[in-house]
XYZ file of C-alpha atoms in Angstrom:
387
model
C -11.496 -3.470 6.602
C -10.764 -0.997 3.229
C -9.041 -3.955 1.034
C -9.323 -6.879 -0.594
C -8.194 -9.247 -3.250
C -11.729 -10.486 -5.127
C -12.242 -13.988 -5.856
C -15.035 -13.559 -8.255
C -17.648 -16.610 -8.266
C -20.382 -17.127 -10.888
C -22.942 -18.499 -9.114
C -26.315 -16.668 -9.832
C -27.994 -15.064 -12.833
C -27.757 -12.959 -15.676
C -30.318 -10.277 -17.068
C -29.744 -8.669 -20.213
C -31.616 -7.235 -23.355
C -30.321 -5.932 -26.778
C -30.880 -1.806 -26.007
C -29.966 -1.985 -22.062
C -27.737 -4.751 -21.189
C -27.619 -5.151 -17.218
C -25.519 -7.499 -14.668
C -27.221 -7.851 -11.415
C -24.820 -8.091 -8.804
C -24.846 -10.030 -5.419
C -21.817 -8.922 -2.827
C -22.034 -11.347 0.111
C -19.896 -11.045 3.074
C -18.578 -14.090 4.719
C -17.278 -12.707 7.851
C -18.716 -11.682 11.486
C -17.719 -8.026 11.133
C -18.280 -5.283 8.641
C -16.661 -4.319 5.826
C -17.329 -1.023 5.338
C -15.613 0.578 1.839
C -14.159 -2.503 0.429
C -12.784 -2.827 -3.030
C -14.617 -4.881 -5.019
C -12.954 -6.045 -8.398
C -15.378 -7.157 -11.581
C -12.925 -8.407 -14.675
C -13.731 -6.314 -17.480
C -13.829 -9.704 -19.411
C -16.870 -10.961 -17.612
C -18.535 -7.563 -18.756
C -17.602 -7.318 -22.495
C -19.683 -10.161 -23.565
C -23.036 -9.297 -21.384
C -23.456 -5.370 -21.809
C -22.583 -3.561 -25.136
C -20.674 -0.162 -25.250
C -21.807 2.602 -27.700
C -19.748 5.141 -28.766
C -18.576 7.289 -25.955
C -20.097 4.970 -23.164
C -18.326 3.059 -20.193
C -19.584 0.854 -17.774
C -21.301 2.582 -14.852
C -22.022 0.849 -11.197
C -24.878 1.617 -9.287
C -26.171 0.915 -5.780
C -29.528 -0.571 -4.380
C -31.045 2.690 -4.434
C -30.063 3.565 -8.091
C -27.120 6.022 -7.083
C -24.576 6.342 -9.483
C -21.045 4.879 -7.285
C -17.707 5.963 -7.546
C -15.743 3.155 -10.160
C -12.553 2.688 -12.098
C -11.401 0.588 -14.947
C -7.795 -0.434 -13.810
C -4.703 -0.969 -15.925
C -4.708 -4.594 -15.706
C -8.765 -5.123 -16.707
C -11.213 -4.795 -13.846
C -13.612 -2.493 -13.182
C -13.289 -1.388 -9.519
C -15.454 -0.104 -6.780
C -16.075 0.399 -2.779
C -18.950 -1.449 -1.010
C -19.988 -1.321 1.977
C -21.150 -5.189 3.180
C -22.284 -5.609 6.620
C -20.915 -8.550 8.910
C -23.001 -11.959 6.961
C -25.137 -9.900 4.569
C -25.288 -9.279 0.885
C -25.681 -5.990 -0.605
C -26.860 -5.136 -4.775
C -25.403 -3.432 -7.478
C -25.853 -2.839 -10.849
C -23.533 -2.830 -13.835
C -24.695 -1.015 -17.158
C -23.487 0.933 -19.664
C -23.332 4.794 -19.146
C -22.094 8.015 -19.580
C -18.170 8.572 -18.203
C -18.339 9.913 -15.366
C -16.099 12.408 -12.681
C -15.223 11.300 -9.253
C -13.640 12.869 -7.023
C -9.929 11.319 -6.417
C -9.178 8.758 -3.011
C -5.669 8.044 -4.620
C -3.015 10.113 -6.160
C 0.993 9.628 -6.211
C 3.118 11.532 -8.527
C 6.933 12.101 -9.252
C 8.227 14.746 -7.364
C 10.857 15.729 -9.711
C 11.054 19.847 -7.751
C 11.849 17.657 -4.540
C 14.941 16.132 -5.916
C 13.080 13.096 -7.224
C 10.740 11.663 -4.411
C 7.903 9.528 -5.397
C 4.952 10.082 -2.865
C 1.364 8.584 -3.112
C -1.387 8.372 -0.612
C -5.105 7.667 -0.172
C -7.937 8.875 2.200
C -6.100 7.320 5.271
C -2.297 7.160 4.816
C 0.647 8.916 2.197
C 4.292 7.432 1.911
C 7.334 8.244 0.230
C 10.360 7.050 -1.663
C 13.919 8.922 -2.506
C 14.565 9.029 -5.909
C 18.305 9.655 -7.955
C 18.493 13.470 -7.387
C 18.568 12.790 -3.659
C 21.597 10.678 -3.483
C 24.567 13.649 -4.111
C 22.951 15.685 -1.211
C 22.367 13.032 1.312
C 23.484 9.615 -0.111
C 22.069 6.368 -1.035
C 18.139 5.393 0.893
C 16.090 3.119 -0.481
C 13.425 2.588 2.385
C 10.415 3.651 2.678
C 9.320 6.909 4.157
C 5.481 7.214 5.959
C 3.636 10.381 5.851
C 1.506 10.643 8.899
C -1.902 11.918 7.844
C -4.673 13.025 9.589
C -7.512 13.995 7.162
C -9.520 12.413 3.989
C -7.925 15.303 1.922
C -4.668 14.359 -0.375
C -2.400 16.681 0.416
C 0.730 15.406 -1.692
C 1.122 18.347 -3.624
C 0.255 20.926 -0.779
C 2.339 19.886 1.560
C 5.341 19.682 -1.299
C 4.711 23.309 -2.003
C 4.424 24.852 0.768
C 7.529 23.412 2.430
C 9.814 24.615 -1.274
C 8.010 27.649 -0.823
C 8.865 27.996 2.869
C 5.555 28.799 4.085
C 5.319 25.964 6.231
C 7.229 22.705 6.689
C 5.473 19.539 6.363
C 7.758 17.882 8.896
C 5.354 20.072 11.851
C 1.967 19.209 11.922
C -0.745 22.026 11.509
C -3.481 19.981 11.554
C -3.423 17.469 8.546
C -0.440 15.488 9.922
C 3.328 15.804 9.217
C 6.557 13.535 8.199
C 8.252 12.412 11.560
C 9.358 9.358 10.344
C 13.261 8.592 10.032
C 14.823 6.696 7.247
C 18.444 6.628 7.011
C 20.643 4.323 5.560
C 17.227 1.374 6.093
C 14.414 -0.519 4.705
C 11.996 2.344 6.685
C 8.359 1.434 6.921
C 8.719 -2.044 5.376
C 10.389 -2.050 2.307
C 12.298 -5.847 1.380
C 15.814 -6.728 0.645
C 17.580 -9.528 -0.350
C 19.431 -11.336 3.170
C 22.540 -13.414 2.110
C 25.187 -14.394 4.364
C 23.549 -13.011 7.786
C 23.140 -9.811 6.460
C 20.910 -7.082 4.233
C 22.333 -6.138 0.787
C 20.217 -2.396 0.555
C 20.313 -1.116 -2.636
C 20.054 2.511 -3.771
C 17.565 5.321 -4.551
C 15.383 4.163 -7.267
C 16.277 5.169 -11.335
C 12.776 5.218 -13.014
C 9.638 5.197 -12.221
C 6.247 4.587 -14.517
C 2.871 5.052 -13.267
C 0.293 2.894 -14.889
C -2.958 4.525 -12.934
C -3.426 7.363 -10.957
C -7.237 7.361 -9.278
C -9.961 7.874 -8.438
C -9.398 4.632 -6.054
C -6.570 3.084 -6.921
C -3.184 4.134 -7.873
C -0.829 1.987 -8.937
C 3.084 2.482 -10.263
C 6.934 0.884 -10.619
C 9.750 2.025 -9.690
C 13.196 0.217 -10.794
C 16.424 0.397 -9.647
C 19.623 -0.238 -10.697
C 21.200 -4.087 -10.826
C 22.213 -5.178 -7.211
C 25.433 -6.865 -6.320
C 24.175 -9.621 -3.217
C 27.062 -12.257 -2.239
C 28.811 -12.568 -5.684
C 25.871 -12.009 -8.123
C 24.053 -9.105 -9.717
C 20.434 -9.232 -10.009
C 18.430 -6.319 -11.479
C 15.265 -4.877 -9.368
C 11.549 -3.463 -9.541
C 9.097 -2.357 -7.073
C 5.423 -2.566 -8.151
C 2.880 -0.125 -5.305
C -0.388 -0.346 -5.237
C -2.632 1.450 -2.757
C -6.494 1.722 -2.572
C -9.138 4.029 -1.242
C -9.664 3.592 2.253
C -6.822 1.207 3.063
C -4.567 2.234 5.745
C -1.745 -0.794 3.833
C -0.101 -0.191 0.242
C 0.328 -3.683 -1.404
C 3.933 -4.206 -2.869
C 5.319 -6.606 -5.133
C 9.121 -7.048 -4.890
C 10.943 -8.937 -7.905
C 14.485 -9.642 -8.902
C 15.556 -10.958 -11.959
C 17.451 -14.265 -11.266
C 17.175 -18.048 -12.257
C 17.641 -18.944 -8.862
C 15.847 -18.675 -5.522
C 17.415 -16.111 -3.198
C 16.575 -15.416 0.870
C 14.640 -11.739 1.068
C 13.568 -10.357 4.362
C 10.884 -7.154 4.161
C 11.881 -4.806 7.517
C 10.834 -2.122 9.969
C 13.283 0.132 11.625
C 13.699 -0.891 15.036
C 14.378 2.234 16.993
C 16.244 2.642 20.505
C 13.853 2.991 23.364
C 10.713 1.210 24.742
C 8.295 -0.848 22.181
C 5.921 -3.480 20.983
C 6.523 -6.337 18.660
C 3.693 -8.537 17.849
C 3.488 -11.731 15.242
C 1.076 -13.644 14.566
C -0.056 -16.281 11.774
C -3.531 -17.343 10.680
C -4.838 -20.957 10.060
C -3.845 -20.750 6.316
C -0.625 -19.442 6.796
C -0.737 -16.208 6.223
C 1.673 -13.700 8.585
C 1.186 -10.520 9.906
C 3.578 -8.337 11.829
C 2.857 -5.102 14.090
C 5.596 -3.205 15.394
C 4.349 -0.036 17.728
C 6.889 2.815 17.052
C 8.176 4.979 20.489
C 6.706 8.273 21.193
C 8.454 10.996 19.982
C 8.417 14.967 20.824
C 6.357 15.131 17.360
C 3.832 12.040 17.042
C 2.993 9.648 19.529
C 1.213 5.586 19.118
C 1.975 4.842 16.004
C 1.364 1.719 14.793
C 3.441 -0.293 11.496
C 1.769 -3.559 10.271
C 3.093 -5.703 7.243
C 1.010 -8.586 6.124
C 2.476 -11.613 4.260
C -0.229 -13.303 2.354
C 2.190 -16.356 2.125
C 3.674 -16.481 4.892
C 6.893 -16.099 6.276
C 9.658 -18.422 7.354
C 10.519 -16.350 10.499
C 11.830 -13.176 12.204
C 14.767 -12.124 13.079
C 16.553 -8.732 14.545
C 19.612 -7.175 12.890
C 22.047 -4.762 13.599
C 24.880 -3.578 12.118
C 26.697 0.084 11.312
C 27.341 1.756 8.145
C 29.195 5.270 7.157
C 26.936 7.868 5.836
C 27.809 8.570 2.664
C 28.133 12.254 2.448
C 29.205 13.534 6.304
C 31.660 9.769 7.041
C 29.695 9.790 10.650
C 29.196 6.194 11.470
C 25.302 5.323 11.853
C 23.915 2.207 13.665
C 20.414 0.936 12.541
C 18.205 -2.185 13.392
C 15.285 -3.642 12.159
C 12.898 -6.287 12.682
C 12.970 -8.098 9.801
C 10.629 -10.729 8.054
C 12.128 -13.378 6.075
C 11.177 -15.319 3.199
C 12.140 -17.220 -0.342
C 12.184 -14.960 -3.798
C 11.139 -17.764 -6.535
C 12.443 -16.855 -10.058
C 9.546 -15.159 -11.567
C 7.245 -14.967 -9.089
C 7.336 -11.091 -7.251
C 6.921 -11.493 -3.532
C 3.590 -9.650 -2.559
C 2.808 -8.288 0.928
C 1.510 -5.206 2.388
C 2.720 -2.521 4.946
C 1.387 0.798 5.855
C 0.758 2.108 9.384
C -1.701 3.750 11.663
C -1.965 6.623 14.054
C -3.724 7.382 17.237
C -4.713 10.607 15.973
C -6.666 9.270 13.052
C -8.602 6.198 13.703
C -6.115 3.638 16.248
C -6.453 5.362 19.472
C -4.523 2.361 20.938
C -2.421 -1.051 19.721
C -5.279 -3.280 20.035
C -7.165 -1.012 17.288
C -5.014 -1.784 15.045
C -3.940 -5.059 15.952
C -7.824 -5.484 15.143
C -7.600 -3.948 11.934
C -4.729 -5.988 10.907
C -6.606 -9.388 11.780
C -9.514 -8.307 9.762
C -7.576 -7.170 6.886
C -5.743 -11.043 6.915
C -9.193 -12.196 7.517
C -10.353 -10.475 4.650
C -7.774 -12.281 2.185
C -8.329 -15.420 3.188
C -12.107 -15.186 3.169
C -12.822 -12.395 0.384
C -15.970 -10.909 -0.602
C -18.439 -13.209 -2.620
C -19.657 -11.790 -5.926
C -22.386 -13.254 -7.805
C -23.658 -12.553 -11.476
């Protein structure tokens, strides 16, 4: 399990001095299997007052053995960083002030603006995309979201972008770091969420900005916003807030709309035609996940899709329905499997969805059905960090 949300507890002890100010850390892991990589978030406020900066400093984490570790200081105040916790121990680290220092990138995501305005972004395990404005004239409206099958530690964004313009090879064939074999359409794709009124999805278009508030070296986070959408009578306006984190096969997302009112939202995966697995399941607190195993194709073959609802969902539901493309008038029929649940005025709708592949870690379902529990597991029962 790559991911967690932190629920930091005070609960041990404190050793400073004036000229080398140092937290003592304590990561214990609750759970009966390891957690190998995990992010582990410190708010920067619980540093400020216990280790002073000097000019040109930042705070530096080290391990039990003294190494300097990979960190980050996020957008929103935390310093971030992986540890590796095995199943009911506790691990050290130390938090002092340093030199900044260079890490090699596990995250990256970018506007694509010389692919007619994708935004990709990916991490050591997984990449995805989205279509942006440019798109819609050449192939019409698609606001889902597209997965990048990877197969190697390497982000290869960029190269796989220019070598396709260039036409030296096209990333939709795989020659040996993955490929994109994942259709879209006229859908919600991997697991993106839409507002369900009246029996039906109200899709709206290709996002119109984008901002990205960090970009690595293990996590990258950005927003993309559309324009307003027009669901049974009313117009709400849109956002999309990604987050993904080394090691993680999931990306979190937080959907909002800006109404006064509640409205039904369902987040969905493409059903395709054709044998497949469906599996739901729901945790003592609540929580949902959903796996859907996508059918074998010429390309790829067992790939897995998982979405996990920390709050739960009120159900699940199929639906079908047919639509003219946009551009070519040829009449397209699309399903998903969709997960439904309650926007509340001001509060975005968070989840997770991502995917994995038999040729990089999930040689079969019950892989990643595994992964999946642990990573639910993991929320409800977080790392335990004491000062």
């Amino acid at each position: 399990m790559k991911k967690v949300i932190l629920f930091v507890a005070i609960v041990g002890w404190l050793v400073s001095c004036a000229q080398d100010a140092i937290i003592r850390i304590k990561i214990s892991n609750p759970n009966d299997y390891d957690r190998i990589g995990e992010i582990v978030e410190i708010p920067v406020s619980d540093l400020v007052a216990r280790i002073s900066l000097g000019e040109g400093q930042t705070y530096v984490v080290k391990n039990s053995a003294g190494e300097i570790v990979a960190s980050q200081l996020t957008y929103d105040g935390k310093l971030i960083f992986q540890a590796d916790v095995k199943a009911n121990e506790k691990v050290a680290y130390t938090v002092l002030a340093g030199e900044p220092q260079t890490f090699a990138p596990k995250t990256y995501g970018r506007f694509i603006t010389e692919r007619k305005d994708d935004f990709a972004w990916e991490n050591d395990r997984v990449a995805f995309r989205i279509y942006g404005p440019a798109l819609i004239p050449v192939d019409g409206p698609s606001n889902g979201l597209d997965l990048w099958y990877k197969r190697t530690s390497n982000l290869i964004i960029d190269k796989w972008y220019k070598d396709d313009l260039a036409g030296v090879q096209s990333y939709h064939q795989d020659h040996g770091e993955g490929l994109d074999d994942y259709k879209v359409g006229r859908t919600l794709g991997g697991g993106m969420m839409a507002p369900y009124a009246g029996g039906k999805l109200w899709l709206n278009e290709n996002f119109v900005s984008q901002e990205v508030l960090e970009n690595g070296p293990l996590r990258t986070t950005f927003v993309l916003t559309y324009k307003d959408i027009f669901v049974d009578g009313k117009t709400f306006s849109e956002s999309r807030t990604f987050s993904i984190d080394a090691g993680s096969q999931l990306t979190k997302v937080a959907q909002a709309y800006g109404t006064t009112e509640a409205i039904p939202v369902a987040a969905g995966i493409v059903k395709r035609e054709g044998i497949d697995a469906i599996i739901k399941t729901e945790t003592k607190s609540g929580m949902a996940t959903i796996i859907y195993a996508e059918p074998e194709s010429e390309m790829v073959d067992k790939v897995y899709i998982g979405m996990v609802f920390p709050q739960g969902i009120s159900g699940v539901t199929k639906d079908t329905y047919t639509v003219a493309h946009a551009i070519t008038g040829k009449e397209e029929t699309y399903s998903h499997l969709l997960a439904l649940t309650t926007y509340q005025p001001g509060e975005p709708v968070i989840y997770y969805t991502g995917y994995g592949w038999s040729k990089y870690g999930f040689p079969a379902l019950d892989d990643f059905k595994e992964y999946i529990e642990q990573f639910a597991k993991s929320l409800e029962s977080p790392l335990v960090v004491a000062y």
